[in-house]
Amino acid sequence: MQRIVLATGNVGKQRELSALLAPLGCTLLLQRDLGVAAADETGSTFEANALLKAQHAAAITGLPALADDSGLEVDVLAGAPGVRSARYAGEHASDGENLALLLQRLQDVPPAQRTARFRCVIALVTQADEPQPLLAAGVWEGHIALAPQGDGGFGYDPVFVPAGSTLTLAQWSAADKNAVSHRAQALQQLLQRWPGSLR
Ligand code: IMP
């Protein structure tokens, strides 16, 4: 069975991507279990960071690697936290600290101006010096709630209300989120272009 390294240390994303990739029948290995430390996310775009994470994992393991880079863009904050979503409140900030800072920055912003979106880019390389990496993107529009609600999911899920819903993502089931998320959209696009050599 084809082995692929998943270049993420984020448990929430691991869970989502593994569920989404299950139908392919590949064996997904976590980079941490192969002794690969997280790459420094030095890129200024989701594309650059997804690619550098996949290349880093492929270079160390010699295996094909899949990485995603994702984040939340809030319109009234000019797209912040964006590529810095995981580090919004500081280099080693927790999900709770990032979320608290976001709500603080949005304190006086009325509901109609709290529009936001999750963005995800997934990169797949079959080898570290892959000449033609595959990149796919997904976007999920919504708004930021006035206060956290629900206890599921991870990251900004307790404050993100997808367009057309009245519930935060932390109140959604994992299965419902996986069916339509920014990550699912990007992966579905990638699967359509999935290389025959990796089946
Ligand atoms: P990175 O892609 O590992 O750099 O980090 C992405 C960060 O964006 C996560 O740590 C979360 O803070 C946030 N994020 C991305 N996708 C989601 C999601 O589906 N729900 C909640 N937060 C997310």
mmCIF file of N, CA and C and ligand atoms in Angstrom, residues 10 13 16 41 53 68-72 83 85-86 95 118 154-157 177 182-183, ligand 1:
data_model
loop_
_atom_site.group_PDB
_atom_site.id
_atom_site.type_symbol
_atom_site.label_atom_id
_atom_site.label_comp_id
_atom_site.label_asym_id
_atom_site.label_seq_id
_atom_site.Cartn_x
_atom_site.Cartn_y
_atom_site.Cartn_z
ATOM 1 N N ASN A 10 -0.710 19.241 13.965
ATOM 2 C CA ASN A 10 -1.975 19.669 14.549
ATOM 3 C C ASN A 10 -2.956 18.484 14.586
ATOM 4 N N LYS A 13 -6.271 18.778 12.665
ATOM 5 C CA LYS A 13 -6.137 18.659 11.212
ATOM 6 C C LYS A 13 -5.813 17.223 10.812
ATOM 7 N N GLU A 16 -9.030 15.330 10.721
ATOM 8 C CA GLU A 16 -9.873 15.666 9.568
ATOM 9 C C GLU A 16 -9.295 15.113 8.269
ATOM 10 N N GLU A 41 7.415 27.912 9.461
ATOM 11 C CA GLU A 41 6.479 28.465 8.467
ATOM 12 C C GLU A 41 6.903 29.880 8.122
ATOM 13 N N LYS A 53 6.232 22.962 3.894
ATOM 14 C CA LYS A 53 6.011 21.891 4.871
ATOM 15 C C LYS A 53 6.074 20.518 4.185
ATOM 16 N N ASP A 68 -0.933 20.795 4.622
ATOM 17 C CA ASP A 68 -1.891 21.862 4.393
ATOM 18 C C ASP A 68 -1.457 23.083 5.183
ATOM 19 N N ASP A 69 -1.807 24.244 4.681
ATOM 20 C CA ASP A 69 -1.637 25.451 5.458
ATOM 21 C C ASP A 69 -2.985 26.145 5.397
ATOM 22 N N SER A 70 -3.449 26.580 6.544
ATOM 23 C CA SER A 70 -4.786 27.134 6.578
ATOM 24 C C SER A 70 -4.855 28.241 7.598
ATOM 25 N N GLY A 71 -5.922 28.974 7.564
ATOM 26 C CA GLY A 71 -6.075 30.051 8.529
ATOM 27 C C GLY A 71 -7.365 30.796 8.319
ATOM 28 N N LEU A 72 -7.567 31.739 9.226
ATOM 29 C CA LEU A 72 -8.791 32.523 9.258
ATOM 30 C C LEU A 72 -8.481 33.942 8.797
ATOM 31 N N VAL A 83 -2.104 34.000 7.607
ATOM 32 C CA VAL A 83 -1.085 32.937 7.717
ATOM 33 C C VAL A 83 -0.537 32.821 9.143
ATOM 34 N N SER A 85 -2.464 32.552 11.792
ATOM 35 C CA SER A 85 -3.593 32.118 12.625
ATOM 36 C C SER A 85 -3.170 31.280 13.828
ATOM 37 N N ALA A 86 -2.222 30.360 13.625
ATOM 38 C CA ALA A 86 -1.809 29.470 14.726
ATOM 39 C C ALA A 86 -0.946 30.212 15.739
ATOM 40 N N ASP A 95 -4.735 27.591 21.331
ATOM 41 C CA ASP A 95 -5.968 27.928 20.604
ATOM 42 C C ASP A 95 -6.788 28.938 21.398
ATOM 43 N N PHE A 118 -12.437 30.913 6.320
ATOM 44 C CA PHE A 118 -11.317 30.000 6.465
ATOM 45 C C PHE A 118 -10.775 29.730 5.072
ATOM 46 N N PHE A 154 -11.555 22.505 16.830
ATOM 47 C CA PHE A 154 -10.273 23.027 17.320
ATOM 48 C C PHE A 154 -10.132 24.464 16.833
ATOM 49 N N GLY A 155 -9.041 25.095 17.242
ATOM 50 C CA GLY A 155 -8.713 26.432 16.740
ATOM 51 C C GLY A 155 -9.846 27.438 16.943
ATOM 52 N N TYR A 156 -10.231 28.091 15.863
ATOM 53 C CA TYR A 156 -11.246 29.148 15.925
ATOM 54 C C TYR A 156 -12.670 28.604 15.764
ATOM 55 N N ASP A 157 -12.830 27.278 15.771
ATOM 56 C CA ASP A 157 -14.165 26.691 15.580
ATOM 57 C C ASP A 157 -15.231 27.267 16.528
ATOM 58 N N LYS A 177 -18.823 18.893 9.344
ATOM 59 C CA LYS A 177 -17.739 19.826 9.008
ATOM 60 C C LYS A 177 -16.871 19.235 7.894
ATOM 61 N N HIS A 182 -13.267 24.083 4.343
ATOM 62 C CA HIS A 182 -12.218 24.599 3.463
ATOM 63 C C HIS A 182 -11.187 23.506 3.163
ATOM 64 N N ARG A 183 -10.884 22.677 4.188
ATOM 65 C CA ARG A 183 -9.908 21.590 4.011
ATOM 66 C C ARG A 183 -10.480 20.510 3.084
HETATM 67 P P1 IMP B 1 -1.325 26.039 10.227
HETATM 68 O O1 IMP B 1 -2.017 25.705 8.946
HETATM 69 O O2 IMP B 1 -0.841 24.814 10.932
HETATM 70 O O3 IMP B 1 -0.323 27.116 10.068
HETATM 71 O O4 IMP B 1 -2.382 26.610 11.251
HETATM 72 C C1 IMP B 1 -3.666 26.903 10.884
HETATM 73 C C2 IMP B 1 -4.373 27.583 12.051
HETATM 74 O O5 IMP B 1 -5.561 28.174 11.502
HETATM 75 C C3 IMP B 1 -4.849 26.596 13.120
HETATM 76 O O6 IMP B 1 -3.965 26.465 14.189
HETATM 77 C C4 IMP B 1 -6.145 27.246 13.566
HETATM 78 O O7 IMP B 1 -5.856 28.263 14.478
HETATM 79 C C5 IMP B 1 -6.662 27.889 12.288
HETATM 80 N N1 IMP B 1 -7.551 26.969 11.553
HETATM 81 C C6 IMP B 1 -7.333 26.398 10.348
HETATM 82 N N2 IMP B 1 -8.359 25.588 10.003
HETATM 83 C C7 IMP B 1 -9.227 25.657 11.030
HETATM 84 C C8 IMP B 1 -10.482 25.009 11.275
HETATM 85 O O8 IMP B 1 -11.000 24.197 10.503
HETATM 86 N N3 IMP B 1 -11.072 25.327 12.432
HETATM 87 C C9 IMP B 1 -10.543 26.200 13.326
HETATM 88 N N4 IMP B 1 -9.380 26.804 13.166
HETATM 89 C C10 IMP B 1 -8.712 26.535 12.016
#
